[in-house]
Amino acid sequence: MTKIQAAITGVNGWVPPYRLTNAELETMIDTSDEWITTRTGIKERRILKGEKMGTSVIGTHAVKGLLEKTKTKPEEIDLLICATVTPDMQYPATANIISENCGIKNALSFDMNAACSGFLFALNTAAKYVESGGYKKVIVVGADKMSSIVDYTDRATCVIFGDGGAAVMLEPNTEGYGIVNALLHVDGSGMQYLHQVAGGSAMPPSHETIDNKLHYVHQEGQSVFKFAVTNMADVAAAIMEKNNLKSDDVAWLVPHQANLRIIDATARRMGLNTDKVMINIQRYGNTTNGTLPLCLWEWEDKLKKGDNIVLTAFGGGFTWGAMYLKWAYDGDKVAK
Ligand code: UT7
C-alpha cells in the first residue's frame, strides 16, 4: 500500500493592525527599548483591540483567507483543530466558533492546549488523521490573544507577548512530501514556572482572584529560559539525527519565537546560519500558538517543493518538540 503523508498545501496568517511598540511600553512601565531589544529581540507586537474580540477573530481571518487562497469550499473541510491557550470561552471550543464563522459545516472541530508547543502538537495530531486515509482536507489553526491574559503592569511578561495567528491546510500526499516525523515531549514538573493560577476549575474566578491578579500569565522567566534554551536545541538536534540530516540538508528552521537568544542557540546547535532561520519576533513578539504558522506564512514565497524544514517549539507545561517535514509546493507560485 502507498504510504500517505500529511502535506501542508497552503498557509495564511492574520495579525491585528494595532502595533504596541517598545516606545509605547516605555510610557507604561519602567523599561527601555534597549533592554527589550537586547534581552528578547522584540521591537513591537500586535494587539487585538475592541469589545468581545477573542482569539476566534484572529482564527477566522486566517481560515477565511486560507480557504480563498487554496480555492477550497468550506464544506470540503473534514477537520479543524485550533491550538490556543486563550480560547474565546471555556467552552465551546474556539475551533467550533471559527468553523461556524467560516461556513465549515461538515468538519469535526476541537481545540488543543499544549501552551507554546500547541501548534506543533496539533499539527502532529492532524497529520495522524490525514495518514489514516479518512480525512482529506484538514485545517490546523494556531492563534492567541495573549493581551487578554497579560498584566500590563508586570514588565517581566508584558513586553514579550503579542496577538496573532495563522492556519495551514493539510492534505494527503503519496509522493514523499509532507510531515515525516516528530519528537514531542512533556514534563509536568515545569508547571510551577509557567502557568495561569486562576480561572480554571481548581480556582474559579472570584473577587479575590481578580484582586490578586491571578488571571494573568505567571512566568518565572529565568527558569523557563534555562529549560527552553537547552530543550529546544536538544530536540532540534535529535530530530536531525533521527532523520540523518546534516546542517546542509536543512533548508529552513522554523523556531518558536519566545526569545531571540533561544532561537540563536538552537540554530547554532543545528549548525545553521541565520539566513536559514525564520525570525519575525521583532515584529510580533511571542504570539504563543501563532508563532510557527505565522513564520510559514511570511516565508511562504521563499519555500520550494522538496525543502527540508525543521519546526521546533518550547512552552508551558513544560512541553517541547521538533518536527521534520518535506515542503510540498513552490511557495512563489501561490497568489498572496
Ligand atoms: O514561550 C514560552 C516559553 N517562554 C520562554 O521561553 C521565555 C523564557 N524567558 C525569557 O525569555 C527571559 O527570561 C525574559 C525575557 C522573560 C527575561 O529576561 P532575563 O534576561 O531572564 O531577565 P531577568 O528576569 O533575569 O531579569 C533581569 C533584570 C531584573 O532586574 P534586577 O533584578 O537584575 O535588578 C529585572 O527586574 O531585568 C529586569 N527586568 C527588566 N528591566 C527592564 C525584567 N523585565 C524588564 C523590562 N525592562 N521589561
CSV table of C-alpha atoms and ligand atoms in Angstrom, one decimal:
chain,number,residue,atom,x,y,z
A,1,MET,CA,0.0,0.0,0.0
A,2,THR,CA,1.3,3.5,-0.8
A,3,LYS,CA,2.2,5.5,2.3
A,4,ILE,CA,0.1,8.5,2.9
A,5,GLN,CA,1.8,11.6,4.4
A,6,ALA,CA,0.2,14.8,5.5
A,7,ALA,CA,1.5,17.7,3.5
A,8,ILE,CA,0.9,21.4,4.1
A,9,THR,CA,-0.7,22.7,0.9
A,10,GLY,CA,-1.5,26.2,2.0
A,11,VAL,CA,-0.9,28.7,4.8
A,12,ASN,CA,-2.5,32.1,5.7
A,13,GLY,CA,-1.9,34.4,8.7
A,14,TRP,CA,-3.5,37.4,10.3
A,15,VAL,CA,-2.3,39.9,12.8
A,16,PRO,CA,-4.4,42.7,14.3
A,17,PRO,CA,-3.4,46.2,12.9
A,18,TYR,CA,-2.5,47.9,16.3
A,19,ARG,CA,1.2,48.0,16.9
A,20,LEU,CA,2.3,48.2,20.6
A,21,THR,CA,5.9,49.5,20.2
A,22,ASN,CA,8.7,49.4,22.7
A,23,ALA,CA,8.4,53.2,22.7
A,24,GLU,CA,4.8,53.0,23.9
A,25,LEU,CA,5.7,50.4,26.5
A,26,GLU,CA,8.3,52.9,27.8
A,27,THR,CA,5.4,55.2,28.7
A,28,MET,CA,3.5,52.4,30.5
A,29,ILE,CA,6.2,50.7,32.6
A,30,ASP,CA,9.8,51.1,33.8
A,31,THR,CA,11.5,49.6,30.8
A,32,SER,CA,13.6,50.7,27.7
A,33,ASP,CA,13.8,49.8,24.1
A,34,GLU,CA,17.4,48.9,24.7
A,35,TRP,CA,16.5,46.3,27.5
A,36,ILE,CA,13.7,44.7,25.5
A,37,THR,CA,15.8,44.6,22.3
A,38,THR,CA,18.9,43.1,23.8
A,39,ARG,CA,17.2,40.7,26.1
A,40,THR,CA,14.4,39.5,23.7
A,41,GLY,CA,14.9,40.8,20.2
A,42,ILE,CA,11.4,42.3,20.2
A,43,LYS,CA,10.6,45.8,18.8
A,44,GLU,CA,6.8,45.7,18.6
A,45,ARG,CA,3.9,43.4,19.0
A,46,ARG,CA,0.3,43.4,17.7
A,47,ILE,CA,-2.7,43.9,20.0
A,48,LEU,CA,-6.3,42.9,19.2
A,49,LYS,CA,-8.5,45.8,20.3
A,50,GLY,CA,-12.3,46.0,20.7
A,51,GLU,CA,-15.1,44.6,22.8
A,52,LYS,CA,-15.8,40.9,22.7
A,53,MET,CA,-12.9,40.4,20.2
A,54,GLY,CA,-11.5,37.0,21.1
A,55,THR,CA,-9.0,34.6,19.6
A,56,SER,CA,-11.6,33.3,17.1
A,57,VAL,CA,-11.4,36.7,15.4
A,58,ILE,CA,-7.8,36.0,14.6
A,59,GLY,CA,-8.5,32.4,13.6
A,60,THR,CA,-11.5,33.4,11.5
A,61,HIS,CA,-9.5,35.9,9.4
A,62,ALA,CA,-6.7,33.3,9.0
A,63,VAL,CA,-9.0,30.5,7.9
A,64,LYS,CA,-11.2,32.6,5.6
A,65,GLY,CA,-8.1,33.7,3.8
A,66,LEU,CA,-6.7,30.2,3.7
A,67,LEU,CA,-9.9,28.9,2.1
A,68,GLU,CA,-9.7,31.6,-0.5
A,69,LYS,CA,-6.0,31.1,-1.3
A,70,THR,CA,-6.4,27.4,-1.7
A,71,LYS,CA,-9.7,27.7,-3.5
A,72,THR,CA,-11.3,25.4,-1.1
A,73,LYS,CA,-15.1,25.4,-0.3
A,74,PRO,CA,-15.8,25.4,3.4
A,75,GLU,CA,-17.9,22.3,3.1
A,76,GLU,CA,-14.9,20.3,1.9
A,77,ILE,CA,-13.1,20.6,5.2
A,78,ASP,CA,-13.1,17.4,7.3
A,79,LEU,CA,-11.4,18.5,10.4
A,80,LEU,CA,-10.3,21.8,12.0
A,81,ILE,CA,-8.1,21.9,15.1
A,82,CYS,CA,-7.3,25.2,16.9
A,83,ALA,CA,-4.3,25.3,19.1
A,84,THR,CA,-4.7,28.1,21.7
A,85,VAL,CA,-4.2,29.0,25.3
A,86,THR,CA,-6.6,31.9,25.1
A,87,PRO,CA,-9.9,30.4,23.9
A,88,ASP,CA,-12.8,32.8,23.4
A,89,MET,CA,-14.6,30.9,26.3
A,90,GLN,CA,-14.0,27.8,28.4
A,91,TYR,CA,-16.5,26.1,26.0
A,92,PRO,CA,-17.4,25.7,23.3
A,93,ALA,CA,-14.1,25.2,21.6
A,94,THR,CA,-12.8,28.2,19.7
A,95,ALA,CA,-12.3,25.8,16.8
A,96,ASN,CA,-16.1,25.4,16.6
A,97,ILE,CA,-16.6,29.2,16.6
A,98,ILE,CA,-14.0,29.6,13.8
A,99,SER,CA,-15.7,26.8,11.8
A,100,GLU,CA,-19.1,28.4,12.2
A,101,ASN,CA,-17.8,31.9,11.2
A,102,CYS,CA,-16.2,30.3,8.1
A,103,GLY,CA,-19.2,28.2,7.0
A,104,ILE,CA,-17.4,25.0,7.7
A,105,LYS,CA,-20.3,22.6,8.4
A,106,ASN,CA,-19.0,19.1,7.7
A,107,ALA,CA,-16.0,19.0,9.9
A,108,LEU,CA,-15.0,17.7,13.2
A,109,SER,CA,-13.5,20.5,15.2
A,110,PHE,CA,-11.8,20.9,18.6
A,111,ASP,CA,-9.2,22.8,20.5
A,112,MET,CA,-5.8,21.6,21.7
A,113,ASN,CA,-3.7,23.2,24.5
A,114,ALA,CA,0.0,22.4,24.8
A,115,ALA,CA,0.9,26.1,25.6
A,116,CYS,CA,3.6,27.4,23.2
A,117,SER,CA,4.1,24.0,21.7
A,118,GLY,CA,0.4,23.7,20.9
A,119,PHE,CA,0.6,24.3,17.2
A,120,LEU,CA,3.3,21.6,16.8
A,121,PHE,CA,1.3,19.1,18.9
A,122,ALA,CA,-1.9,20.0,16.9
A,123,LEU,CA,-0.1,19.6,13.6
A,124,ASN,CA,1.2,16.2,14.6
A,125,THR,CA,-2.3,15.1,15.7
A,126,ALA,CA,-3.9,16.4,12.5
A,127,ALA,CA,-1.2,14.5,10.5
A,128,LYS,CA,-2.4,11.3,12.1
A,129,TYR,CA,-6.0,11.9,10.9
A,130,VAL,CA,-4.7,12.5,7.4
A,131,GLU,CA,-2.4,9.5,7.4
A,132,SER,CA,-5.4,7.3,8.5
A,133,GLY,CA,-6.8,7.9,5.0
A,134,GLY,CA,-10.2,9.1,6.2
A,135,TYR,CA,-9.5,12.9,6.3
A,136,LYS,CA,-8.7,14.7,3.0
A,137,LYS,CA,-8.7,18.4,3.9
A,138,VAL,CA,-7.7,19.3,7.4
A,139,ILE,CA,-7.0,22.8,8.9
A,140,VAL,CA,-4.8,23.5,11.8
A,141,VAL,CA,-5.0,27.0,13.3
A,142,GLY,CA,-2.5,28.4,15.8
A,143,ALA,CA,-3.8,31.6,17.4
A,144,ASP,CA,-3.7,33.5,20.6
A,145,LYS,CA,-4.9,36.8,22.0
A,146,MET,CA,-2.1,36.9,24.7
A,147,SER,CA,-3.1,40.5,25.6
A,148,SER,CA,-6.2,39.0,27.3
A,149,ILE,CA,-4.0,37.3,29.9
A,150,VAL,CA,-1.0,39.6,30.2
A,151,ASP,CA,-0.6,42.1,33.1
A,152,TYR,CA,0.4,45.4,31.6
A,153,THR,CA,1.9,46.5,34.9
A,154,ASP,CA,4.3,43.5,35.0
A,155,ARG,CA,7.3,44.4,33.0
A,156,ALA,CA,8.8,40.9,33.0
A,157,THR,CA,5.9,39.5,30.9
A,158,CYS,CA,4.1,42.3,29.2
A,159,VAL,CA,7.0,43.2,26.9
A,160,ILE,CA,7.2,39.6,25.5
A,161,PHE,CA,3.7,38.7,24.3
A,162,GLY,CA,1.6,39.7,21.3
A,163,ASP,CA,-1.6,38.7,19.5
A,164,GLY,CA,-1.9,36.9,16.2
A,165,GLY,CA,-2.2,33.6,14.4
A,166,ALA,CA,-2.2,31.6,11.2
A,167,ALA,CA,-3.7,28.5,9.7
A,168,VAL,CA,-2.4,25.7,7.5
A,169,MET,CA,-4.2,23.3,5.2
A,170,LEU,CA,-3.1,19.6,5.4
A,171,GLU,CA,-3.8,17.1,2.6
A,172,PRO,CA,-2.8,13.6,1.8
A,173,ASN,CA,0.4,13.1,-0.2
A,174,THR,CA,1.7,9.9,-1.7
A,175,GLU,CA,4.8,11.3,-3.4
A,176,GLY,CA,7.0,11.6,-0.3
A,177,TYR,CA,6.2,15.2,0.6
A,178,GLY,CA,4.8,16.3,3.9
A,179,ILE,CA,5.3,15.6,7.6
A,180,VAL,CA,7.9,12.9,8.1
A,181,ASN,CA,8.1,12.5,11.8
A,182,ALA,CA,8.2,14.4,15.1
A,183,LEU,CA,9.7,14.2,18.6
A,184,LEU,CA,7.3,15.6,21.2
A,185,HIS,CA,8.0,15.8,25.0
A,186,VAL,CA,6.2,16.8,28.2
A,187,ASP,CA,7.5,17.4,31.7
A,188,GLY,CA,4.7,18.3,34.1
A,189,SER,CA,7.1,19.4,36.8
A,190,GLY,CA,7.6,22.6,34.8
A,191,MET,CA,4.1,23.8,35.7
A,192,GLN,CA,5.3,25.8,38.6
A,193,TYR,CA,7.4,28.1,36.4
A,194,LEU,CA,4.8,29.0,33.8
A,195,HIS,CA,1.0,28.9,34.3
A,196,GLN,CA,-2.1,30.9,34.9
A,197,VAL,CA,-3.2,30.4,38.5
A,198,ALA,CA,-6.9,31.1,38.4
A,199,GLY,CA,-9.8,30.8,36.1
A,200,GLY,CA,-9.9,27.1,35.8
A,201,SER,CA,-11.8,24.5,37.9
A,202,ALA,CA,-9.1,24.4,40.6
A,203,MET,CA,-9.5,28.1,41.3
A,204,PRO,CA,-12.6,29.6,39.7
A,205,PRO,CA,-12.8,33.3,39.2
A,206,SER,CA,-13.7,35.3,42.3
A,207,HIS,CA,-13.2,38.9,43.6
A,208,GLU,CA,-10.1,37.6,45.4
A,209,THR,CA,-8.5,36.0,42.3
A,210,ILE,CA,-9.1,39.3,40.4
A,211,ASP,CA,-7.8,41.5,43.3
A,212,ASN,CA,-4.6,39.3,43.5
A,213,LYS,CA,-4.1,39.3,39.7
A,214,LEU,CA,-4.3,35.6,39.4
A,215,HIS,CA,-5.8,35.5,35.9
A,216,TYR,CA,-2.5,36.6,34.2
A,217,VAL,CA,0.5,34.7,32.8
A,218,HIS,CA,2.7,33.7,35.7
A,219,GLN,CA,6.2,33.2,34.4
A,220,GLU,CA,9.5,32.7,36.2
A,221,GLY,CA,11.4,34.0,33.2
A,222,GLN,CA,15.0,32.8,34.1
A,223,SER,CA,13.9,29.3,35.0
A,224,VAL,CA,11.8,28.9,31.8
A,225,PHE,CA,14.7,30.4,29.8
A,226,LYS,CA,17.1,27.7,31.1
A,227,PHE,CA,14.8,24.8,30.2
A,228,ALA,CA,13.8,26.3,26.9
A,229,VAL,CA,17.3,27.1,25.6
A,230,THR,CA,18.5,23.5,26.5
A,231,ASN,CA,15.5,21.5,25.4
A,232,MET,CA,14.7,23.4,22.1
A,233,ALA,CA,18.3,23.0,21.0
A,234,ASP,CA,18.4,19.3,22.1
A,235,VAL,CA,15.2,18.3,20.4
A,236,ALA,CA,16.1,20.1,17.2
A,237,ALA,CA,19.5,18.3,17.1
A,238,ALA,CA,17.7,15.0,17.9
A,239,ILE,CA,15.2,15.3,15.0
A,240,MET,CA,18.2,15.9,12.7
A,241,GLU,CA,19.9,12.8,13.9
A,242,LYS,CA,16.7,10.7,13.7
A,243,ASN,CA,16.4,11.7,10.1
A,244,ASN,CA,20.1,11.6,9.2
A,245,LEU,CA,20.0,15.3,8.3
A,246,LYS,CA,23.2,17.3,8.2
A,247,SER,CA,23.2,21.1,8.5
A,248,ASP,CA,23.5,21.5,4.8
A,249,ASP,CA,20.4,19.3,4.2
A,250,VAL,CA,18.2,21.7,6.2
A,251,ALA,CA,16.6,24.4,4.1
A,252,TRP,CA,14.8,26.2,6.9
A,253,LEU,CA,14.5,26.2,10.7
A,254,VAL,CA,11.1,27.4,12.0
A,255,PRO,CA,11.5,28.1,15.7
A,256,HIS,CA,9.1,29.2,18.3
A,257,GLN,CA,9.5,33.0,18.7
A,258,ALA,CA,9.9,33.3,22.5
A,259,ASN,CA,13.3,35.0,22.7
A,260,LEU,CA,15.9,35.7,20.0
A,261,ARG,CA,18.6,34.3,22.3
A,262,ILE,CA,16.8,30.9,22.5
A,263,ILE,CA,16.4,30.9,18.7
A,264,ASP,CA,20.1,31.7,18.1
A,265,ALA,CA,21.2,28.9,20.5
A,266,THR,CA,19.0,26.4,18.6
A,267,ALA,CA,20.3,27.5,15.2
A,268,ARG,CA,23.9,27.3,16.5
A,269,ARG,CA,23.3,23.8,17.8
A,270,MET,CA,22.0,22.7,14.4
A,271,GLY,CA,24.9,24.4,12.6
A,272,LEU,CA,22.7,26.7,10.7
A,273,ASN,CA,23.4,30.3,9.6
A,274,THR,CA,20.7,32.8,10.5
A,275,ASP,CA,19.8,33.2,6.8
A,276,LYS,CA,18.1,29.7,7.1
A,277,VAL,CA,16.2,30.7,10.2
A,278,MET,CA,12.7,32.2,10.1
A,279,ILE,CA,12.7,35.1,12.6
A,280,ASN,CA,9.9,37.6,13.0
A,281,ILE,CA,9.9,38.1,16.8
A,282,GLN,CA,11.0,41.7,16.3
A,283,ARG,CA,7.6,42.5,14.7
A,284,TYR,CA,5.2,40.2,16.6
A,285,GLY,CA,6.8,39.1,19.9
A,286,ASN,CA,5.6,35.8,21.3
A,287,THR,CA,2.2,35.0,19.9
A,288,THR,CA,2.3,31.6,21.6
A,289,ASN,CA,0.4,29.3,19.2
A,290,GLY,CA,0.7,31.7,16.4
A,291,THR,CA,4.5,31.8,16.1
A,292,LEU,CA,5.2,28.8,13.9
A,293,PRO,CA,2.4,29.2,11.3
A,294,LEU,CA,3.0,33.0,11.1
A,295,CYS,CA,6.6,32.2,10.1
A,296,LEU,CA,5.5,29.7,7.5
A,297,TRP,CA,3.0,32.3,6.1
A,298,GLU,CA,5.6,35.1,6.0
A,299,TRP,CA,8.2,32.9,4.3
A,300,GLU,CA,5.8,31.0,2.0
A,301,ASP,CA,7.1,32.6,-1.2
A,302,LYS,CA,10.7,31.5,-0.4
A,303,LEU,CA,9.7,27.9,0.2
A,304,LYS,CA,10.5,25.4,-2.6
A,305,LYS,CA,9.0,22.0,-3.2
A,306,GLY,CA,11.2,19.4,-1.5
A,307,ASP,CA,12.7,21.8,1.1
A,308,ASN,CA,13.7,20.0,4.3
A,309,ILE,CA,12.1,22.0,7.1
A,310,VAL,CA,12.5,21.6,10.9
A,311,LEU,CA,9.9,23.1,13.2
A,312,THR,CA,10.7,23.4,16.9
A,313,ALA,CA,8.9,24.8,20.0
A,314,PHE,CA,9.1,25.0,23.7
A,315,GLY,CA,6.3,26.1,26.1
A,316,GLY,CA,4.5,25.9,29.4
A,317,GLY,CA,3.8,22.5,30.8
A,318,PHE,CA,6.6,22.1,30.1
A,319,THR,CA,6.0,21.0,26.5
A,320,TRP,CA,8.5,20.9,23.7
A,321,GLY,CA,9.3,19.2,20.4
A,322,ALA,CA,10.5,19.2,16.9
A,323,MET,CA,9.1,18.1,13.6
A,324,TYR,CA,10.7,17.3,10.2
A,325,LEU,CA,8.7,17.8,7.0
A,326,LYS,CA,9.4,18.0,3.3
A,327,TRP,CA,7.7,21.1,1.9
A,328,ALA,CA,5.2,20.1,-0.8
A,329,TYR,CA,4.9,23.1,-3.2
A,330,ASP,CA,6.7,26.1,-4.6
A,331,GLY,CA,5.5,29.0,-2.5
A,332,ASP,CA,6.3,31.7,-5.1
A,333,LYS,CA,3.7,30.3,-7.4
A,334,VAL,CA,0.9,31.0,-4.9
A,335,ALA,CA,-1.1,34.2,-5.1
A,336,LYS,CA,-0.9,36.1,-1.8
B,1,UT7,O1,7.1,30.9,25.1
B,1,UT7,C1,7.0,30.1,26.2
B,1,UT7,C2,8.3,29.9,26.9
B,1,UT7,N1,8.8,31.2,27.4
B,1,UT7,C3,10.1,31.5,27.2
B,1,UT7,O2,10.8,30.8,26.6
B,1,UT7,C4,10.6,32.8,27.9
B,1,UT7,C5,12.0,32.5,28.5
B,1,UT7,N2,12.5,33.6,29.3
B,1,UT7,C6,12.9,34.7,28.7
B,1,UT7,O3,12.8,34.9,27.6
B,1,UT7,C7,13.6,35.7,29.7
B,1,UT7,O4,13.8,35.1,30.9
B,1,UT7,C8,12.8,37.1,29.8
B,1,UT7,C9,12.9,37.8,28.5
B,1,UT7,C10,11.4,36.8,30.3
B,1,UT7,C11,13.5,37.9,30.9
B,1,UT7,O5,14.9,38.1,30.5
B,1,UT7,P1,16.0,37.8,31.6
B,1,UT7,O6,17.3,38.1,30.9
B,1,UT7,O7,15.9,36.4,32.1
B,1,UT7,O8,15.8,38.8,32.7
B,1,UT7,P2,15.5,38.5,34.3
B,1,UT7,O9,14.1,38.1,34.5
B,1,UT7,O10,16.7,37.7,34.8
B,1,UT7,O11,15.7,40.0,34.8
B,1,UT7,C12,16.9,40.7,34.8
B,1,UT7,C13,16.7,42.1,35.3
B,1,UT7,C14,16.0,42.2,36.6
B,1,UT7,O12,16.5,43.3,37.3
B,1,UT7,P3,17.5,43.1,38.5
B,1,UT7,O13,16.8,42.2,39.5
B,1,UT7,O14,18.7,42.5,37.9
B,1,UT7,O15,17.7,44.5,39.0
B,1,UT7,C15,14.6,42.5,36.2
B,1,UT7,O16,13.8,43.2,37.1
B,1,UT7,O17,15.9,42.8,34.3
B,1,UT7,C16,14.8,43.4,35.0
B,1,UT7,N3,13.7,43.4,34.0
B,1,UT7,C17,13.5,44.4,33.2
B,1,UT7,N4,14.1,45.6,33.0
B,1,UT7,C18,13.7,46.4,32.1
B,1,UT7,C19,12.8,42.5,33.8
B,1,UT7,N5,11.9,42.9,32.8
B,1,UT7,C20,12.4,44.1,32.4
B,1,UT7,C21,11.9,45.0,31.5
B,1,UT7,N6,12.6,46.2,31.3
B,1,UT7,N7,10.9,44.8,30.7
